[in-house]
Short mmCIF file of C-alpha atoms in Angstrom, two decimals:
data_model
loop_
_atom_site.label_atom_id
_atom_site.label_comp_id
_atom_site.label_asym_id
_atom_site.label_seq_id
_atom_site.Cartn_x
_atom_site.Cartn_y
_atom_site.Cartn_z
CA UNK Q 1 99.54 95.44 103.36
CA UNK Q 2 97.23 93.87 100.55
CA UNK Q 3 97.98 91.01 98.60
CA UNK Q 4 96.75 89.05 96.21
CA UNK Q 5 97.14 84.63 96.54
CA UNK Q 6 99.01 83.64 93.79
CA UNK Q 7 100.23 80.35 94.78
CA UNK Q 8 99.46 77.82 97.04
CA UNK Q 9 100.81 74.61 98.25
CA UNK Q 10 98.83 73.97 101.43
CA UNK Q 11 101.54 74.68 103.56
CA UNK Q 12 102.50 78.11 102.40
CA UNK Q 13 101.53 80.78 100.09
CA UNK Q 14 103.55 83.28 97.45
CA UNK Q 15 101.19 86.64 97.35
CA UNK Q 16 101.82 89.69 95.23
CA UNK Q 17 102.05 93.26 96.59
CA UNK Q 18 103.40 96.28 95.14
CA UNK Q 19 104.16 94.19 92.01
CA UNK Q 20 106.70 91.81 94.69
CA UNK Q 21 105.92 88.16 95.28
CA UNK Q 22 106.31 87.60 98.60
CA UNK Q 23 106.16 84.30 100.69
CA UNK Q 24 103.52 84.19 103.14
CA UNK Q 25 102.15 81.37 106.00
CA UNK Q 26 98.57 81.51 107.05
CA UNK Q 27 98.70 82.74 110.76
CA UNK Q 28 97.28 79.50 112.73
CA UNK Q 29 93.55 80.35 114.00
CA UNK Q 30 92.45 80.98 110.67
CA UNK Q 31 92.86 76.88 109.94
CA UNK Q 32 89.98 76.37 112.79
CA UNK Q 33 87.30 79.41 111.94
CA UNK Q 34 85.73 76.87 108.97
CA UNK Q 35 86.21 73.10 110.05
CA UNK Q 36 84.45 71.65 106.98
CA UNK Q 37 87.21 73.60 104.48
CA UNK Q 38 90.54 71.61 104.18
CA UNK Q 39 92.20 75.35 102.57
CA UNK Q 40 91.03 78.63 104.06
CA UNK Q 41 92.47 80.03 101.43
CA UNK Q 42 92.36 79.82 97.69
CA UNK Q 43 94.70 81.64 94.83
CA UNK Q 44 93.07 84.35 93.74
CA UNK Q 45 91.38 85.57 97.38
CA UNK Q 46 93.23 88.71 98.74
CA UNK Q 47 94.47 89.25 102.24
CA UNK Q 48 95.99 91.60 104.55
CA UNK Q 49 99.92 90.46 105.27
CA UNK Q 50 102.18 91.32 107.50
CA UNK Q 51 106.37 90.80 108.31
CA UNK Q 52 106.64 87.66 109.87
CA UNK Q 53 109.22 89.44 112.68
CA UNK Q 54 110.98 85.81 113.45
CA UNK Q 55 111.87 84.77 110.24
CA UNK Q 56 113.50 87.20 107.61
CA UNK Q 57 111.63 87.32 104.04
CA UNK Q 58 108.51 85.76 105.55
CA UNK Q 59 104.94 87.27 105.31
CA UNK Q 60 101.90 86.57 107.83
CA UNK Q 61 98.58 86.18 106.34
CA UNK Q 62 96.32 88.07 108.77
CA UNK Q 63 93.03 88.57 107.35
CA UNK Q 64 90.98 87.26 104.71
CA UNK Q 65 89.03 89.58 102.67
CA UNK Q 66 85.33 88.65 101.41
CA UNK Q 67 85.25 87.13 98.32
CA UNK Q 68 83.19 88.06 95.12
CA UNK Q 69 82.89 84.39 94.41
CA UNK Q 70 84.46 81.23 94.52
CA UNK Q 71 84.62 77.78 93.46
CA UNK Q 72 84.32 74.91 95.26
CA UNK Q 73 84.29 71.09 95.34
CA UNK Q 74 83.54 68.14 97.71
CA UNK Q 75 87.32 67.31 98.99
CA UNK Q 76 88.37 63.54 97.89
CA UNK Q 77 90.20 62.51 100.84
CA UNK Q 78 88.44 64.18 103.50
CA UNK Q 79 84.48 63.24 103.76
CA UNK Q 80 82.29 65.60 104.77
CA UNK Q 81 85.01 68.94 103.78
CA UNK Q 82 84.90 70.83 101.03
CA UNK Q 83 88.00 72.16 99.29
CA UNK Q 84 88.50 75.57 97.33
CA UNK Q 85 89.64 75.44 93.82
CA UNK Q 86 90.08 79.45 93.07
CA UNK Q 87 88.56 82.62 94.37
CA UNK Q 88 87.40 86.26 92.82
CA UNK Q 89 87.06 84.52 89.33
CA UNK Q 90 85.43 86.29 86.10
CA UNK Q 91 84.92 82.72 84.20
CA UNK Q 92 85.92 79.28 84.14
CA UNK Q 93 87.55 77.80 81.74
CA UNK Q 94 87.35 73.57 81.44
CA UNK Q 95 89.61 71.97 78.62
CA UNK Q 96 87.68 69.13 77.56
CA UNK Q 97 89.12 66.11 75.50
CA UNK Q 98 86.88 63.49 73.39
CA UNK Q 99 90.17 60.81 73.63
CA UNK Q 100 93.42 60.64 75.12
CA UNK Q 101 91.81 61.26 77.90
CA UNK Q 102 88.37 60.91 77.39
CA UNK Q 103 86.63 63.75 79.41
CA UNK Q 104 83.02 62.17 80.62
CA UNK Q 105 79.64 64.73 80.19
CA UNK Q 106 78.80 64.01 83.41
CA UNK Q 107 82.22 65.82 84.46
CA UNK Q 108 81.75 68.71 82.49
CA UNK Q 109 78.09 69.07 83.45
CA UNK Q 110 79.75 69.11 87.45
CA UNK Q 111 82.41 71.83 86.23
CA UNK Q 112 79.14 74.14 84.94
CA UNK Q 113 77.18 73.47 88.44
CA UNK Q 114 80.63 74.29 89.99
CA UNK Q 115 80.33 77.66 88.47
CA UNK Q 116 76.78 78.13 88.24
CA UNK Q 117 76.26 78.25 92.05
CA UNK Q 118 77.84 82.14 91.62
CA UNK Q 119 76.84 82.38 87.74
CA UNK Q 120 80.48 82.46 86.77
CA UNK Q 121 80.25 82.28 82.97
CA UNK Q 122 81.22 78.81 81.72
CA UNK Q 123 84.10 78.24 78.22
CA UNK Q 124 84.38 74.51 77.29
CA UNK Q 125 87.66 74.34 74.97
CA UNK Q 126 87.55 70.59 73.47
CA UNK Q 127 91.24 70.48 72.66
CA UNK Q 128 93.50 67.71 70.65
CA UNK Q 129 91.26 68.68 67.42
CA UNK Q 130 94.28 67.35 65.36
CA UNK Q 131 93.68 63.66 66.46
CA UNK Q 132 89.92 63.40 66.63
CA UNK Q 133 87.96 60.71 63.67
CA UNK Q 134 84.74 62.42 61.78
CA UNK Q 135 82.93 60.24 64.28
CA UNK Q 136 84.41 62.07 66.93
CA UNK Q 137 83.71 65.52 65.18
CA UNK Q 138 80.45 65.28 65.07
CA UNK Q 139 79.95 64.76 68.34
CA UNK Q 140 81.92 67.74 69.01
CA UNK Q 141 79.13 69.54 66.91
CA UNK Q 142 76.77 67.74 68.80
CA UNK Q 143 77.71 69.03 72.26
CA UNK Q 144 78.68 72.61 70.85
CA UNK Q 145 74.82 72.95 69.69
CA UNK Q 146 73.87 71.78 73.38
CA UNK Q 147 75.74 73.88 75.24
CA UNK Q 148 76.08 76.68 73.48
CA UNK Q 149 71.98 76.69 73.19
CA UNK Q 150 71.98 77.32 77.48
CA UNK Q 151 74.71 79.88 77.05
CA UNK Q 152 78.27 78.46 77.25
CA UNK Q 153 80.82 79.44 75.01
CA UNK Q 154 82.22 76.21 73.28
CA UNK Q 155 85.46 76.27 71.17
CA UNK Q 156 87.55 73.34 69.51
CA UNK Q 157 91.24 73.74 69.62
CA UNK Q 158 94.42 72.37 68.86
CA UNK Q 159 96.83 73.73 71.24
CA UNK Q 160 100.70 72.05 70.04
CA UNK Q 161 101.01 74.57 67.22
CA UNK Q 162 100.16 77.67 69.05
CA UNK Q 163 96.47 78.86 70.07
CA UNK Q 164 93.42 80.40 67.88
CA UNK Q 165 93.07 84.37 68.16
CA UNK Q 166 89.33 83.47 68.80
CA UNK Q 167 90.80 80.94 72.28
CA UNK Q 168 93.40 84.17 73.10
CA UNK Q 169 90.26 86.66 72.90
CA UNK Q 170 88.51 84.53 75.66
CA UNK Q 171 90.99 85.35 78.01
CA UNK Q 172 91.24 89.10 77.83
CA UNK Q 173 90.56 91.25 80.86
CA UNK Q 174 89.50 88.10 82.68
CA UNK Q 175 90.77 86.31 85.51
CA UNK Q 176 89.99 82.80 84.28
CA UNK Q 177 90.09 79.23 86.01
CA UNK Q 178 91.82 76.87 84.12
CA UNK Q 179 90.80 72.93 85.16
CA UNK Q 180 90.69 69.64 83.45
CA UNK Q 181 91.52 66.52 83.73
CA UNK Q 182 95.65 65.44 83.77
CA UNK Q 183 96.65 65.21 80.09
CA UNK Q 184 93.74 67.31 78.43
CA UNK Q 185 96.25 70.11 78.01
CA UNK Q 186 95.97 72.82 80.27
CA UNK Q 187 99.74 73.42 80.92
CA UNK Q 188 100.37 73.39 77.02
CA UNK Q 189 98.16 75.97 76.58
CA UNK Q 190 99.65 78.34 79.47
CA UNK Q 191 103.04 77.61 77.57
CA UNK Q 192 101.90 79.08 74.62
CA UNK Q 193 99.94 81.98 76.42
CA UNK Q 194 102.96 82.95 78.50
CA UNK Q 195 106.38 80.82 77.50
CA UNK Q 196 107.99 82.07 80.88
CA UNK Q 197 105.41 80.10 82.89
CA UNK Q 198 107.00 77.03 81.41
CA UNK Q 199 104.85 74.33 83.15
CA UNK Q 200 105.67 70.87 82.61
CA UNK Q 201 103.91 69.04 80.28
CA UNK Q 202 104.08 64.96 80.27
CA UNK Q 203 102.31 62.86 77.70
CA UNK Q 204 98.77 60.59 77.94
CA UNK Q 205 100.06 57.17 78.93
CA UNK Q 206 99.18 54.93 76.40
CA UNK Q 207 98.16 51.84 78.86
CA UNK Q 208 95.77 53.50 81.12
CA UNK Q 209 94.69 56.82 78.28
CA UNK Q 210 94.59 58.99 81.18
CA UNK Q 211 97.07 61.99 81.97
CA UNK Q 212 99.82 62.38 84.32
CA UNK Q 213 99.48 65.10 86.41
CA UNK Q 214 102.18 67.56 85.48
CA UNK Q 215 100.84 70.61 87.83
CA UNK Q 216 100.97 69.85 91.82
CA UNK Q 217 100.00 73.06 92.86
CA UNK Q 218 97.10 76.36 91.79
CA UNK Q 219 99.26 79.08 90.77
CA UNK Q 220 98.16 82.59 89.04
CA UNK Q 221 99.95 83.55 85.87
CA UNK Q 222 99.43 87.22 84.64
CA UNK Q 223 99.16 87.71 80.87
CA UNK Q 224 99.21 91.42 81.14
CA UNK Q 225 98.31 93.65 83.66
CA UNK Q 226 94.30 92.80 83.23
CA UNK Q 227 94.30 89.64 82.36
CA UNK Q 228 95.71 86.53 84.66
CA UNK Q 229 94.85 82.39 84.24
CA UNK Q 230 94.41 80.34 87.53
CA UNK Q 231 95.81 76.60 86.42
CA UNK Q 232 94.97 74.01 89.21
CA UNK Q 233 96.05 70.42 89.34
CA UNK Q 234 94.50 67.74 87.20
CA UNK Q 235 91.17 66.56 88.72
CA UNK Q 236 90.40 63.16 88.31
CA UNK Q 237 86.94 63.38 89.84
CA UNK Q 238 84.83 66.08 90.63
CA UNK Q 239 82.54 66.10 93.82
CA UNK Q 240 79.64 68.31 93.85
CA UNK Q 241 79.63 70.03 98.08
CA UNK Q 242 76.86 70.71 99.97
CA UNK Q 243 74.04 70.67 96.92
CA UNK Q 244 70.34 69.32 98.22
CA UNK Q 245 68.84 67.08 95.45
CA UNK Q 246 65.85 69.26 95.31
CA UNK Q 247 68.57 72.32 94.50
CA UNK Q 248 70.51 70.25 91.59
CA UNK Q 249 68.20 71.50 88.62
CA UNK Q 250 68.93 75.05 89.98
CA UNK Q 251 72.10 74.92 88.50
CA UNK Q 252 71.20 73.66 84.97
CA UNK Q 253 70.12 77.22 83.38
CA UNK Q 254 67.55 74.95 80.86
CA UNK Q 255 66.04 73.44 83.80
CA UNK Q 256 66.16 76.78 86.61
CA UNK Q 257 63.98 78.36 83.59
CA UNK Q 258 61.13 75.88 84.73
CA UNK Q 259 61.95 76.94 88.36
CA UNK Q 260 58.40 76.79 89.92
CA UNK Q 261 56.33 75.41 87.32
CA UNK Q 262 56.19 71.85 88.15
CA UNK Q 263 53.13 70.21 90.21
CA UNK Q 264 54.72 69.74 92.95
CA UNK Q 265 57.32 73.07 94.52
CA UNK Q 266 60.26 70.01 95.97
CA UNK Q 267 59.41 67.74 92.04
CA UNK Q 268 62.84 66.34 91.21
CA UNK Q 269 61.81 65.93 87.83
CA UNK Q 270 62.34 62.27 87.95
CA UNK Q 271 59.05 60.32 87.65
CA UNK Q 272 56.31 63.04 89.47
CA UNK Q 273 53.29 63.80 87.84
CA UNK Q 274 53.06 66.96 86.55
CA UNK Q 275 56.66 67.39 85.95
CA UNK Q 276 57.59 70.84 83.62
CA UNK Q 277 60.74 69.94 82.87
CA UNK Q 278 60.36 66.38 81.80
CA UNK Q 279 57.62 67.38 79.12
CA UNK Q 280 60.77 69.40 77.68
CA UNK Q 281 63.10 67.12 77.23
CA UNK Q 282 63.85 66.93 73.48
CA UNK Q 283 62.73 70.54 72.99
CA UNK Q 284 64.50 73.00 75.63
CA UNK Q 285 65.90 70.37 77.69
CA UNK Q 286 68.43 68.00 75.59
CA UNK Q 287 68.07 64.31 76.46
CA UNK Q 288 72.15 64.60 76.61
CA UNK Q 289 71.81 66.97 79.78
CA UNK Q 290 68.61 65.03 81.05
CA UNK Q 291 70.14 62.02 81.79
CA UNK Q 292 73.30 63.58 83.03
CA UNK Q 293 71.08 65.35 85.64
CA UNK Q 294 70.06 61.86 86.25
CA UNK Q 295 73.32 60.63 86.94
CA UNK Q 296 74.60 63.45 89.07
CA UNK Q 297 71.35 63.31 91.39
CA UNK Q 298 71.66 59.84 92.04
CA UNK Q 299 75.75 60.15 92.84
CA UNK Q 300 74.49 63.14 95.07
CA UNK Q 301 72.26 60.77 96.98
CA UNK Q 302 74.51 58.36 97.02
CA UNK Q 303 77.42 60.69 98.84
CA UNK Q 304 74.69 61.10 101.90
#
């Protein structure tokens, strides 16, 4: 029978078939067929299941179907895997904070290469609008003029008092990833999409500004019948898998427009003559996403 992943906590998974969720364990080989992947499976892929004819209520995952996409990131406790965030995804979604927690450019510049490695469409929702300074504001106008000129769709939100028509509308016939750092608010704003979910929500600690993470485990929430929200745990960091430095600019659209042009076909737009890309920085290339280019390259070089 087919089923779609719509939880999973490593060890086992709840899948939804005929409109039943139904608890399911991976059968064994498929945790050897990819040794660099510390999941083989991700919510949102669909599989084949069968009754598990030992135990009573209990599912085996036998196949894995291809997936349309995914996304994927370098795992943090296991060097040299990868993990898998979410599967068969129409967009991601990335709540973004300017304080309480502060979320870094360079971290939402890794969410968008994340995505862009499938061209999953990118949202960046700066939420906590209610407690930001002018200062602050206008540097949310700042990045919405940046990243909205390469073709993301940037909103800023306030999600305590219930959630914009323009935020729902985002969300509509979509099956969206939801990530963020701990504390940026991505389980307050599945409470107020669907109040049954009821996720727990825990405030910024005041000591550290940084989130406590609330969600343990990715779990699928439907909020109709065409339209579901993957939430995943807090990520504190964000590891880029298996991108060559040569490949990086690929995945900034600005730069992947210059694909070709530059003197030399492997430039890393770094300090070679004839560089394309680095005579457009302050014209089609913002110095903003420039240097965060920068920055990721030299982490990726770094993680060799």
């Amino acid at each position: 029978m087919r089923a779609l992943v719509i939880k999973s906590t490593g060890l086992w998974y709840e899948v939804m078939a005929d409109q039943k969720r139904l608890v399911a364990r991976l059968r064994g080989k498929f945790k050897l067929e990819d040794k660099k992947l510390t999941n083989p499976l991700a919510v949102g892929d669909w599989v084949e299941v069968t009754p598990n004819e030992q135990v009573n209520n209990e599912w085996v995952i036998t196949k894995i179907y291809d997936r349309n996409n995914y996304v994927i990131r370098a795992s943090p406790r296991k060097k040299g895997h990868d993990h898998l965030i979410a599967s068969n995804i129409d967009q991601g979604v990335l709540i973004a904070t300017l304080k309480r927690p502060r979320t870094s450019i360079g971290f939402v510049d890794r969410f968008l290469i994340a995505l862009e490695s499938f061209r999953i469409p990118g949202v960046i929702l700066f939420n906590k609008e209610d407690i930001y300074s002018t200062k602050e504001l206008d540097k949310f106008e700042e990045l919405k003029v940046v990243y909205q000129k390469i073709g993301y769709t940037v909103e800023l939100c306030h999600f305590e008092e219930g959630v914009s028509e323009n935020v729902c509308s985002l969300f509509k016939n979509k099956t969206s990833l939801l990530s963020g750092h701990s504390g940026a608010g991505k389980s307050t704003l599945i409470n107020q999409l669907i109040p049954e979910a009821s996720q727990e929500v825990n405030e910024v600690s005041d000591f550290a500004n940084k989130g406590v993470h609330t969600t343990t485990f990715a779990e699928l929430f439907y909020l109709n019948e065409k339209s579901a929200i993957i939430d995943t745990p807090g990520i504190k960091e964000l590891g880029l898998s298996d991108i060559e430095e040569e490949e990086l600019s690929h995945y900034f659209p600005e730069m992947r427009n210059y694909l070709g042009q530059c003197k030399f076909h492997n430039c890393l737009h770094t300090n070679e003559p004839g560089c394309v890309v680095r005579d457009a920085i302050g014209k089609d290339i913002s110095e903003l996403r420039y240097q965060s280019y920068l920055s990721i390259l030299k982490n990726q070089d770094e993680r060799k």
